[in-house]
CSV table of C-alpha atoms in Angstrom, one decimal:
chain,number,residue,atom,x,y,z
A,1,MET,CA,13.9,-25.7,-17.9
A,2,SER,CA,16.6,-23.4,-19.0
A,3,THR,CA,16.6,-21.9,-22.7
A,4,ILE,CA,20.2,-19.9,-23.7
A,5,VAL,CA,18.2,-16.6,-24.6
A,6,SER,CA,20.4,-13.2,-25.7
A,7,ARG,CA,19.2,-10.3,-23.8
A,8,MET,CA,21.3,-6.8,-23.9
A,9,ASP,CA,20.4,-6.2,-19.8
A,10,GLU,CA,21.2,-9.5,-18.1
A,11,ASP,CA,22.9,-12.7,-18.0
A,12,GLN,CA,22.9,-15.2,-21.2
A,13,ILE,CA,21.5,-17.7,-19.4
A,14,GLU,CA,17.5,-18.0,-18.6
A,15,VAL,CA,15.9,-19.8,-15.9
A,16,ASP,CA,12.2,-20.5,-16.0
A,17,THR,CA,11.4,-19.3,-12.7
A,18,GLY,CA,7.5,-20.3,-12.7
A,19,LYS,CA,6.4,-16.7,-12.2
A,20,VAL,CA,3.7,-16.5,-15.1
A,21,SER,CA,2.2,-19.9,-16.6
A,22,VAL,CA,-0.5,-20.2,-18.9
A,23,VAL,CA,-3.5,-22.0,-17.4
A,24,PRO,CA,-4.1,-24.6,-19.9
A,25,GLY,CA,-6.9,-25.0,-22.2
A,26,THR,CA,-7.1,-21.4,-22.6
A,27,MET,CA,-5.0,-20.5,-25.5
A,28,ILE,CA,-7.1,-22.3,-28.3
A,29,GLU,CA,-6.0,-19.8,-30.7
A,30,PRO,CA,-2.9,-17.2,-30.5
A,31,GLN,CA,-5.8,-13.9,-29.7
A,32,CYS,CA,-6.5,-15.5,-26.4
A,33,ALA,CA,-4.9,-17.1,-23.1
A,34,THR,CA,-5.3,-16.9,-19.7
A,35,PHE,CA,-1.7,-16.1,-17.8
A,36,CYS,CA,-1.3,-17.4,-14.1
A,37,LEU,CA,0.8,-15.3,-12.0
A,38,GLN,CA,1.9,-16.6,-9.4
A,39,ASP,CA,2.9,-14.8,-6.3
A,40,GLU,CA,1.0,-11.8,-7.4
A,41,ASP,CA,-2.1,-9.5,-5.9
A,42,HIS,CA,-4.3,-6.4,-6.8
A,43,THR,CA,-1.1,-4.6,-6.6
A,44,LEU,CA,-0.1,-5.7,-10.1
A,45,GLY,CA,-2.9,-7.5,-11.1
A,46,ASN,CA,-5.2,-4.3,-11.5
A,47,ALA,CA,-2.3,-1.9,-12.7
A,48,LEU,CA,-1.6,-4.7,-15.5
A,49,ARG,CA,-5.2,-4.8,-16.0
A,50,TRP,CA,-5.7,-0.6,-16.9
A,51,ALA,CA,-2.6,-0.9,-19.0
A,52,LEU,CA,-4.0,-4.1,-20.6
A,53,MET,CA,-7.4,-1.9,-21.7
A,54,LYS,CA,-5.5,1.0,-23.1
A,55,ASN,CA,-4.7,-0.9,-25.7
A,56,SER,CA,-7.2,-0.4,-28.8
A,57,GLU,CA,-6.1,-3.8,-29.6
A,58,VAL,CA,-7.2,-5.5,-26.6
A,59,ASP,CA,-10.9,-6.7,-26.9
A,60,PHE,CA,-11.3,-8.2,-23.1
A,61,ALA,CA,-9.0,-7.3,-20.2
A,62,SER,CA,-9.6,-8.5,-16.9
A,63,TYR,CA,-7.7,-10.1,-13.6
A,64,SER,CA,-8.8,-12.3,-10.7
A,65,ILE,CA,-7.9,-13.8,-7.9
A,66,PRO,CA,-8.8,-17.5,-7.6
A,67,HIS,CA,-8.5,-17.7,-3.8
A,68,PRO,CA,-7.5,-15.7,-1.6
A,69,SER,CA,-5.6,-17.9,0.3
A,70,GLU,CA,-3.4,-18.4,-2.3
A,71,ALA,CA,-0.7,-16.1,-3.9
A,72,ARG,CA,-2.0,-16.4,-7.6
A,73,THR,CA,-3.9,-13.9,-10.4
A,74,ASN,CA,-5.2,-15.0,-13.4
A,75,VAL,CA,-5.2,-12.2,-16.1
A,76,ARG,CA,-7.8,-13.1,-19.2
A,77,ILE,CA,-6.8,-11.5,-22.6
A,78,GLN,CA,-8.6,-11.5,-25.4
A,79,THR,CA,-6.8,-9.4,-28.8
A,80,SER,CA,-8.7,-8.6,-31.9
A,81,ASP,CA,-6.9,-10.2,-34.9
A,82,ASN,CA,-4.0,-7.2,-35.4
A,83,THR,CA,-2.2,-9.4,-32.4
A,84,THR,CA,-1.6,-11.8,-30.3
A,85,ALA,CA,-2.3,-12.3,-26.2
A,86,ALA,CA,1.0,-12.5,-25.6
A,87,ASP,CA,2.0,-9.6,-27.6
A,88,ALA,CA,-0.4,-7.5,-25.7
A,89,MET,CA,0.7,-8.5,-22.6
A,90,TYR,CA,4.2,-7.4,-23.2
A,91,LYS,CA,3.3,-4.1,-24.4
A,92,GLY,CA,0.9,-3.6,-21.2
A,93,LEU,CA,3.7,-4.4,-18.8
A,94,ASP,CA,6.0,-2.3,-21.2
A,95,ASP,CA,3.8,1.0,-20.9
A,96,LEU,CA,3.4,0.4,-16.9
A,97,ALA,CA,7.1,0.2,-17.4
A,98,ASP,CA,7.6,3.6,-18.9
A,99,LEU,CA,5.3,5.0,-16.7
A,100,CYS,CA,6.8,4.6,-13.5
A,101,ASP,CA,10.2,6.0,-15.4
A,102,HIS,CA,8.2,8.7,-16.0
A,103,VAL,CA,7.0,8.6,-12.7
A,104,ILE,CA,10.3,8.3,-10.5
A,105,GLN,CA,11.9,11.4,-13.0
A,106,ALA,CA,9.4,14.2,-12.7
A,107,PHE,CA,9.3,13.4,-8.9
A,108,GLN,CA,12.7,13.7,-9.2
A,109,VAL,CA,12.7,16.6,-11.0
A,110,GLU,CA,10.3,18.4,-8.4
A,111,LEU,CA,12.2,17.7,-5.6
A,112,ALA,CA,15.4,18.7,-7.3
A,113,LYS,CA,13.1,21.9,-7.5
A,114,GLY,CA,12.4,22.1,-4.3
A,115,GLU,CA,9.4,24.7,-4.4
A,116,PHE,CA,7.6,23.3,-1.1
A,117,GLU,CA,7.4,23.2,2.6
A,118,TYR,CA,10.4,21.9,3.7
A,119,GLU,CA,9.5,21.2,7.6
A,120,GLU,CA,13.0,20.6,10.3
A,121,GLU,CA,11.6,18.0,13.1
A,122,GLU,CA,12.5,19.4,16.3
A,123,ASN,CA,13.7,16.0,17.0
A,124,ALA,CA,15.7,14.7,13.8
A,125,PHE,CA,17.2,11.0,13.9
B,1,MET,CA,-46.4,15.4,-14.6
B,2,VAL,CA,-42.8,14.7,-14.1
B,3,PRO,CA,-41.9,14.9,-10.3
B,4,GLU,CA,-39.2,17.3,-9.4
B,5,LYS,CA,-35.4,16.2,-9.4
B,6,LYS,CA,-34.5,16.0,-6.0
B,7,ASN,CA,-30.9,16.9,-7.0
B,8,PHE,CA,-29.7,18.7,-9.9
B,9,SER,CA,-28.5,16.1,-12.3
B,10,HIS,CA,-25.2,15.6,-13.1
B,11,ASN,CA,-25.5,14.4,-16.6
B,12,ASP,CA,-23.4,15.8,-18.6
B,13,LEU,CA,-20.8,13.2,-20.3
B,14,ASP,CA,-17.9,15.4,-18.6
B,15,THR,CA,-18.9,15.6,-15.6
B,16,LEU,CA,-19.7,11.4,-15.4
B,17,ARG,CA,-16.3,11.0,-17.5
B,18,SER,CA,-14.3,13.3,-15.4
B,19,ARG,CA,-16.0,13.6,-11.7
B,20,VAL,CA,-16.6,11.0,-8.5
B,21,ILE,CA,-20.3,12.4,-7.5
B,22,VAL,CA,-20.4,12.7,-4.1
B,23,GLU,CA,-24.4,12.4,-3.5
B,24,ARG,CA,-26.2,12.8,-0.2
B,25,ASP,CA,-26.2,8.7,0.5
B,26,ARG,CA,-23.9,7.7,-2.0
B,27,VAL,CA,-21.2,8.1,-4.6
B,28,THR,CA,-21.5,7.6,-7.7
B,29,SER,CA,-19.3,7.6,-11.2
B,30,THR,CA,-16.8,6.2,-9.1
B,31,ALA,CA,-15.1,3.6,-12.4
B,32,SER,CA,-13.0,5.0,-15.2
B,33,THR,CA,-13.9,4.8,-18.5
B,34,ASP,CA,-11.1,6.3,-20.2
B,35,PHE,CA,-10.3,3.0,-22.7
B,36,PRO,CA,-10.5,2.7,-25.9
B,37,HIS,CA,-13.6,2.5,-27.8
B,38,ASN,CA,-15.7,4.2,-25.3
B,39,TYR,CA,-16.2,7.4,-26.7
B,40,PRO,CA,-16.9,7.6,-30.5
B,41,GLY,CA,-14.2,9.5,-32.2
B,42,GLN,CA,-12.1,9.9,-29.3
B,43,ASP,CA,-8.6,8.0,-29.5
B,44,LEU,CA,-7.9,7.0,-25.5
B,45,ALA,CA,-5.7,4.3,-26.1
B,46,TRP,CA,-1.7,4.7,-24.4
B,47,ASP,CA,0.3,7.5,-25.8
B,48,PHE,CA,3.6,7.8,-23.9
B,49,GLU,CA,3.5,11.1,-25.5
B,50,LYS,CA,0.4,12.4,-24.4
B,51,PHE,CA,0.7,11.1,-21.3
B,52,LYS,CA,3.6,13.0,-20.4
B,53,GLU,CA,1.9,16.0,-21.3
B,54,SER,CA,-0.8,15.3,-18.7
B,55,PHE,CA,0.9,14.1,-15.8
B,56,LYS,CA,1.9,16.4,-13.0
B,57,LEU,CA,3.4,15.5,-9.8
B,58,LYS,CA,4.0,18.1,-7.4
B,59,ILE,CA,5.5,17.9,-3.6
B,60,ASN,CA,3.1,20.4,-1.3
B,61,LYS,CA,4.9,19.0,1.8
B,62,LEU,CA,8.4,17.7,2.9
B,63,SER,CA,10.0,16.6,6.0
B,64,LYS,CA,11.8,13.6,7.4
B,65,THR,CA,9.0,11.6,8.2
B,66,GLU,CA,6.5,12.9,6.4
B,67,MET,CA,5.4,13.4,2.9
B,68,GLU,CA,2.6,15.4,1.0
B,69,PHE,CA,2.1,15.6,-2.4
B,70,ASP,CA,-0.1,15.2,-6.0
B,71,MET,CA,0.1,13.6,-8.7
B,72,ILE,CA,-2.7,13.8,-11.5
B,73,GLY,CA,-3.1,12.4,-14.6
B,74,ILE,CA,-2.8,9.0,-13.4
B,75,ASP,CA,-5.5,6.5,-12.9
B,76,ALA,CA,-6.4,5.0,-9.6
B,77,ALA,CA,-4.8,1.3,-9.9
B,78,VAL,CA,-1.7,2.8,-10.5
B,79,ALA,CA,-2.1,5.2,-7.6
B,80,ASN,CA,-3.7,2.6,-5.6
B,81,ALA,CA,-0.5,0.2,-6.8
B,82,PHE,CA,2.0,2.6,-5.3
B,83,ARG,CA,0.0,2.7,-2.1
B,84,ARG,CA,-0.2,-0.8,-1.3
B,85,ILE,CA,4.1,-1.4,-2.4
B,86,LEU,CA,4.5,1.8,0.1
B,87,ILE,CA,2.7,-0.3,2.7
B,88,ALA,CA,3.9,-4.0,1.7
B,89,GLU,CA,6.3,-4.7,-0.5
B,90,VAL,CA,9.5,-2.0,0.5
B,91,PRO,CA,11.9,-3.4,2.4
B,92,THR,CA,13.2,-2.7,5.7
B,93,MET,CA,15.0,-4.5,8.2
B,94,ALA,CA,13.1,-5.5,12.0
B,95,VAL,CA,13.9,-7.8,14.8
B,96,SER,CA,13.2,-10.6,13.5
B,97,ASN,CA,15.4,-13.6,16.1
B,98,VAL,CA,15.3,-13.0,20.0
B,99,PHE,CA,17.9,-14.8,21.9
B,100,ILE,CA,16.8,-14.6,25.6
B,101,MET,CA,19.4,-15.5,28.0
B,102,ASN,CA,17.9,-14.1,30.8
B,103,ASN,CA,14.5,-12.2,31.4
B,104,THR,CA,13.2,-11.6,35.0
B,105,SER,CA,11.0,-8.8,34.1
B,106,ILE,CA,7.7,-8.5,34.5
B,107,VAL,CA,7.0,-8.7,31.1
B,108,VAL,CA,7.0,-12.5,29.8
B,109,ASP,CA,9.0,-14.0,27.2
B,110,GLU,CA,7.5,-13.9,24.2
B,111,VAL,CA,5.6,-11.1,25.0
B,112,LEU,CA,9.0,-9.0,25.5
B,113,ALA,CA,10.6,-10.6,21.8
B,114,HIS,CA,6.9,-9.5,20.6
B,115,ARG,CA,7.4,-6.1,21.5
B,116,LEU,CA,11.0,-6.2,20.6
B,117,GLY,CA,9.8,-6.9,16.6
B,118,LEU,CA,8.5,-3.8,16.6
B,119,VAL,CA,11.1,-1.1,17.3
B,120,PRO,CA,11.7,0.5,14.1
B,121,ILE,CA,15.3,-0.1,13.1
B,122,LEU,CA,17.5,2.8,11.4
B,123,ALA,CA,19.4,0.8,8.9
B,124,ASP,CA,19.9,1.2,5.1
B,125,PRO,CA,18.0,-2.0,4.1
B,126,THR,CA,19.4,-1.9,0.4
B,127,LYS,CA,23.0,-2.5,2.1
B,128,PHE,CA,22.0,-6.4,3.5
B,129,ASP,CA,20.6,-8.5,1.7
B,130,PHE,CA,17.6,-11.1,2.4
B,131,LYS,CA,17.9,-14.1,4.8
B,132,GLY,CA,16.3,-17.2,4.1
B,133,LYS,CA,14.7,-19.6,6.8
B,134,GLU,CA,17.6,-22.0,6.3
B,135,GLU,CA,20.5,-19.7,5.8
B,136,THR,CA,23.3,-19.1,8.4
B,137,PRO,CA,23.2,-15.3,9.8
B,138,THR,CA,26.1,-13.2,8.2
B,139,ASP,CA,27.3,-9.9,8.6
B,140,LEU,CA,25.6,-9.5,5.3
B,141,ASN,CA,22.6,-10.5,6.4
B,142,THR,CA,22.1,-9.9,10.5
B,143,ILE,CA,22.5,-6.9,12.6
B,144,VAL,CA,23.4,-8.1,16.5
B,145,PHE,CA,22.0,-5.7,19.3
B,146,LYS,CA,22.5,-6.7,22.7
B,147,LEU,CA,19.9,-6.0,25.3
B,148,GLN,CA,21.6,-6.0,28.8
B,149,VAL,CA,19.7,-4.3,31.5
B,150,THR,CA,20.1,-4.8,35.4
B,151,CYS,CA,17.6,-2.6,37.4
B,152,ARG,CA,19.0,-1.9,41.3
B,153,ARG,CA,18.0,0.4,44.3
B,154,ASN,CA,19.5,4.0,43.5
B,155,PRO,CA,22.2,5.1,46.6
B,156,ASN,CA,21.0,8.7,45.9
B,157,ALA,CA,17.5,8.8,46.1
B,158,ALA,CA,15.8,10.6,48.7
B,159,GLU,CA,14.3,9.3,51.5
B,160,GLY,CA,10.2,8.5,51.0
B,161,GLU,CA,11.1,9.1,47.0
B,162,THR,CA,7.7,7.2,45.4
B,163,ASP,CA,9.0,7.9,41.6
B,164,PRO,CA,10.3,4.4,40.4
B,165,LEU,CA,12.5,6.2,37.9
B,166,LYS,CA,14.5,8.5,40.4
B,167,LYS,CA,13.9,5.1,43.0
B,168,TYR,CA,15.8,2.7,41.0
B,169,ILE,CA,18.4,2.7,38.4
B,170,HIS,CA,17.0,1.0,35.0
B,171,ALA,CA,13.7,1.3,36.3
B,172,ASN,CA,12.3,1.2,32.8
B,173,VAL,CA,14.3,-1.1,29.8
B,174,TYR,CA,14.3,1.6,26.3
B,175,SER,CA,14.9,0.9,22.9
B,176,GLY,CA,17.7,2.6,23.7
B,177,ASP,CA,19.4,0.2,25.6
B,178,MET,CA,19.6,-2.0,23.1
B,179,LYS,CA,23.6,-1.6,22.3
B,180,TRP,CA,24.5,-2.3,18.4
B,181,SER,CA,27.1,-4.9,18.4
B,182,PRO,CA,28.7,-5.1,14.5
B,183,GLN,CA,30.1,-8.5,12.6
B,184,GLY,CA,32.3,-8.8,10.7
B,185,ASP,CA,33.0,-5.6,8.3
B,186,GLN,CA,30.0,-3.6,9.3
B,187,ALA,CA,31.6,-1.4,11.9
B,188,GLU,CA,33.4,0.0,8.4
B,189,ARG,CA,30.7,0.2,6.3
B,190,PHE,CA,28.3,2.0,8.8
B,191,LYS,CA,30.8,4.3,10.2
B,192,GLU,CA,29.4,7.4,9.1
B,193,CYS,CA,25.7,6.1,10.2
B,194,PRO,CA,25.4,3.8,13.0
B,195,ILE,CA,22.9,1.6,12.9
B,196,LYS,CA,20.3,2.3,16.0
B,197,PRO,CA,16.9,2.3,16.7
B,198,VAL,CA,15.3,4.9,15.1
B,199,PHE,CA,13.4,5.8,18.8
B,200,ASP,CA,15.4,6.1,22.2
B,201,ASP,CA,12.8,6.4,24.4
B,202,ILE,CA,10.2,3.3,23.4
B,203,VAL,CA,9.9,1.7,27.0
B,204,VAL,CA,10.3,-1.9,26.5
B,205,THR,CA,10.1,-3.7,29.8
B,206,LYS,CA,10.2,-2.4,33.6
B,207,LEU,CA,12.2,-3.7,36.2
B,208,ARG,CA,12.4,-3.5,39.9
B,209,PRO,CA,16.1,-4.3,41.8
B,210,GLY,CA,17.3,-7.2,41.2
B,211,GLN,CA,15.3,-7.8,38.3
B,212,GLU,CA,17.4,-8.2,34.7
B,213,VAL,CA,17.0,-8.5,30.7
B,214,ASP,CA,19.9,-10.4,29.1
B,215,ILE,CA,18.4,-10.6,25.5
B,216,GLU,CA,21.0,-11.1,21.9
B,217,ILE,CA,18.4,-9.6,19.5
B,218,HIS,CA,18.7,-10.7,15.5
B,219,CYS,CA,17.5,-8.0,13.0
B,220,GLU,CA,16.7,-9.5,9.0
B,221,LYS,CA,15.5,-7.7,6.2
B,222,GLY,CA,11.7,-8.8,5.0
B,223,LEU,CA,8.6,-7.1,3.9
B,224,GLY,CA,5.3,-5.8,5.2
B,225,GLN,CA,3.9,-8.7,3.5
B,226,ASP,CA,5.2,-11.1,6.1
B,227,HIS,CA,4.6,-9.2,9.1
B,228,ALA,CA,3.5,-5.3,10.0
B,229,LYS,CA,6.8,-4.7,11.3
B,230,TRP,CA,8.8,-4.2,8.1
B,231,SER,CA,6.6,-2.0,7.3
B,232,PRO,CA,8.7,1.2,6.1
B,233,VAL,CA,5.5,3.2,6.7
B,234,ALA,CA,3.2,4.4,10.0
B,235,THR,CA,0.8,4.3,7.1
B,236,ALA,CA,0.4,5.2,3.5
B,237,SER,CA,-2.6,7.0,1.8
B,238,TYR,CA,-4.2,9.4,-0.6
B,239,ARG,CA,-7.6,10.9,-0.9
B,240,LEU,CA,-8.9,12.4,-4.2
B,241,MET,CA,-9.1,16.4,-4.7
B,242,PRO,CA,-12.3,17.6,-3.5
B,243,GLU,CA,-14.8,19.9,-6.0
B,244,ILE,CA,-17.7,22.5,-4.9
B,245,LEU,CA,-19.7,23.9,-7.6
B,246,ILE,CA,-22.3,26.4,-6.4
B,247,ASN,CA,-25.5,26.3,-8.4
B,248,GLY,CA,-26.0,30.4,-9.0
B,249,GLU,CA,-25.7,32.2,-5.7
B,250,ILE,CA,-25.4,31.8,-2.3
B,251,THR,CA,-26.4,35.3,-0.8
B,252,GLY,CA,-26.9,37.1,2.3
B,253,GLU,CA,-27.4,35.0,5.7
B,254,ALA,CA,-27.1,31.4,3.5
B,255,ALA,CA,-24.0,32.3,2.6
B,256,VAL,CA,-22.6,32.6,6.6
B,257,ARG,CA,-25.0,29.0,6.9
B,258,PHE,CA,-22.9,27.5,3.9
B,259,GLN,CA,-19.2,28.5,5.1
B,260,LYS,CA,-20.4,26.9,8.1
B,261,CYS,CA,-21.6,24.0,6.6
B,262,PHE,CA,-18.0,23.6,5.6
B,263,PRO,CA,-13.8,22.8,7.5
B,264,GLU,CA,-12.2,26.3,8.5
B,265,GLY,CA,-10.9,28.0,5.3
B,266,VAL,CA,-12.8,26.3,2.2
B,267,VAL,CA,-16.0,28.8,2.0
B,268,ASP,CA,-15.1,32.7,2.0
B,269,VAL,CA,-18.1,35.2,2.6
B,270,VAL,CA,-17.3,38.2,0.0
B,271,LYS,CA,-18.9,41.3,0.1
B,272,GLU,CA,-20.0,42.5,-3.3
B,273,ASN,CA,-21.8,45.6,-3.9
B,274,GLY,CA,-22.9,45.1,0.2
B,275,VAL,CA,-24.8,41.8,-0.2
B,276,LYS,CA,-22.5,38.8,1.2
B,277,LYS,CA,-22.1,36.3,-1.4
B,278,ALA,CA,-20.0,32.7,-0.5
B,279,VAL,CA,-16.8,32.1,-3.0
B,280,VAL,CA,-15.4,28.5,-2.8
B,281,VAL,CA,-12.0,29.2,-1.9
B,282,ASN,CA,-9.8,26.2,-1.0
B,283,PRO,CA,-11.8,22.9,-1.7
B,284,ARG,CA,-8.4,21.0,-0.7
B,285,LYS,CA,-8.8,21.3,2.8
B,286,ASP,CA,-12.8,20.0,2.5
B,287,THR,CA,-13.2,16.7,4.4
B,288,VAL,CA,-16.1,15.5,2.1
B,289,SER,CA,-18.3,15.1,5.0
B,290,ARG,CA,-21.6,16.2,2.8
B,291,GLU,CA,-22.7,18.3,5.7
B,292,VAL,CA,-24.5,21.2,3.1
B,293,LEU,CA,-26.4,17.9,1.5
B,294,ARG,CA,-27.9,17.6,5.0
B,295,HIS,CA,-29.5,20.7,4.4
B,296,ALA,CA,-32.8,21.3,2.7
B,297,GLU,CA,-32.0,24.8,1.4
B,298,PHE,CA,-28.8,24.0,0.0
B,299,GLU,CA,-29.6,20.3,-1.9
B,300,ASN,CA,-30.1,22.0,-4.8
B,301,LYS,CA,-27.8,24.4,-5.0
B,302,VAL,CA,-24.6,22.7,-4.7
B,303,LYS,CA,-22.6,20.0,-6.5
B,304,LEU,CA,-20.1,18.2,-4.8
B,305,THR,CA,-17.3,16.0,-6.7
B,306,ARG,CA,-14.0,14.5,-6.6
B,307,VAL,CA,-11.3,14.8,-9.2
B,308,ARG,CA,-11.0,11.0,-10.7
B,309,ASP,CA,-7.2,11.4,-11.8
B,310,HIS,CA,-6.4,13.8,-9.1
B,311,PHE,CA,-5.0,12.0,-6.3
B,312,ILE,CA,-3.5,14.2,-2.7
B,313,PHE,CA,-1.2,11.6,-1.6
B,314,SER,CA,0.4,11.3,2.3
B,315,ILE,CA,3.2,9.1,3.2
B,316,GLU,CA,4.0,8.7,6.2
B,317,SER,CA,7.6,7.1,7.2
B,318,VAL,CA,8.3,5.2,10.3
B,319,GLY,CA,12.1,6.7,11.0
B,320,ALA,CA,14.1,4.4,8.6
B,321,ILE,CA,13.5,4.9,5.4
B,322,GLU,CA,13.0,8.9,4.0
B,323,PRO,CA,9.7,9.8,2.7
B,324,GLN,CA,11.0,11.0,-0.9
B,325,ASP,CA,13.5,7.6,-1.1
B,326,LEU,CA,10.5,5.2,-0.2
B,327,PHE,CA,8.1,6.6,-2.5
B,328,VAL,CA,10.9,6.4,-5.6
B,329,GLN,CA,11.8,2.5,-3.8
B,330,ALA,CA,7.9,2.2,-4.3
B,331,VAL,CA,7.7,2.9,-8.1
B,332,LYS,CA,10.9,1.3,-9.1
B,333,VAL,CA,9.3,-1.8,-6.7
B,334,LEU,CA,6.1,-1.8,-9.5
B,335,MET,CA,8.9,-1.3,-12.3
B,336,ASP,CA,10.9,-5.0,-11.1
B,337,LYS,CA,7.7,-6.4,-11.0
B,338,THR,CA,6.7,-6.0,-14.7
B,339,GLY,CA,10.3,-6.9,-15.3
B,340,THR,CA,10.0,-10.1,-14.1
B,341,VAL,CA,6.7,-10.9,-15.4
B,342,LYS,CA,7.8,-10.3,-18.7
B,343,ARG,CA,10.8,-12.3,-18.6
B,344,SER,CA,9.3,-14.9,-16.9
B,345,LEU,CA,6.5,-14.7,-19.8
B,346,GLN,CA,9.3,-14.8,-22.5
B,347,SER,CA,11.0,-18.0,-21.1
B,348,THR,CA,7.0,-19.8,-20.7
B,349,LEU,CA,6.5,-19.2,-24.4
B,350,GLN,CA,9.9,-19.9,-25.6
B,351,ALA,CA,9.6,-23.3,-23.7
B,352,GLU,CA,6.7,-23.8,-26.2
């Protein structure tokens, strides 16, 4: 299924890649849901869980890997009435992205400063 | 009567919150609890400005293959995500398909192909596309090497020479014998840094006179997740910053014994008013072997902990990508993951 979505950065056409789906029956109200992420593991799962827990509107956040042979991660979110599970998910992902962006900037600032031990290898490539 | 406590207690909240406690036979207080609603009166919710203030990144060592840097103020979940991505999800180029025209060496075909796969290739993976299983090789997704070596007797060798490297020509086939065969416009694109194996001196196979290898090698872009040959790091690891707190003072000969419990440079014995005293000068060098906790005289006098949000990161690159570029790429991969998930979630929910 394709939906035309207008976004600032990307093409106008949006295609559903099947990366994220809602586990059927878990979204009985907008405040709680279990999202299933395809081809993800602890790398994103744990980091996302931490970002979600940092949200004061989130009552419950956890991730699980239903079976180690399948690359699939379930993320369960339950929020207070002030927001929805989807919004909490967006916030968690945005916060993680902000964190990554800042880490890159801080790293490049440090690199430019050059206040470290730089070794020249004898057999440099 | 209350029995005497073996270790002096770590019950104060600040220690439990900010330190991982290392005891003689176990490690406790490992989980991070800095989440909202856990501590009354404290708002520990995510605040980007607060994070930017408290986050520190300090590079200690850098070379063409290794980098050591500190990250303070980040959580273990994210630091571990960076480590996992460095090992498994940063793309590189590696030998993928080996076409063997002739192999009369002592090493059997499949073992030879396996060894070639593990040879690191010095090529910038960002300049290449991934090649799908069914796609044809093009100059945008494949690098071609030719390995053609024949072993002959060396006519100039001395009589009774026993060293095969002197007695024969090309007795050893090295990774340096892999000759890059530029396809399409690759010669133009890689004029400044021609593509070659990172190391020239990896022994791939051994030959004797009359034996030869005639092989065409195709390299593709891949991830460490798929096969370890595509991992850009020898390894990437981190450890938490150790902390050694002395309860009271350790003086005299006990101070010298205390110093011996730690690696060199961690503890210094200084003379204060004519009395020797043990002072912790460089806990960073400590390997946390807990040797000091094995001695009854020091058990209650020292507190070994690790600072939970201070990560000492070490990245050892194989050589294809420099460690500083590697780290930036790894963080970008995590950022891209969040973007992909967000867009997919938006489209899934809009469809409902």
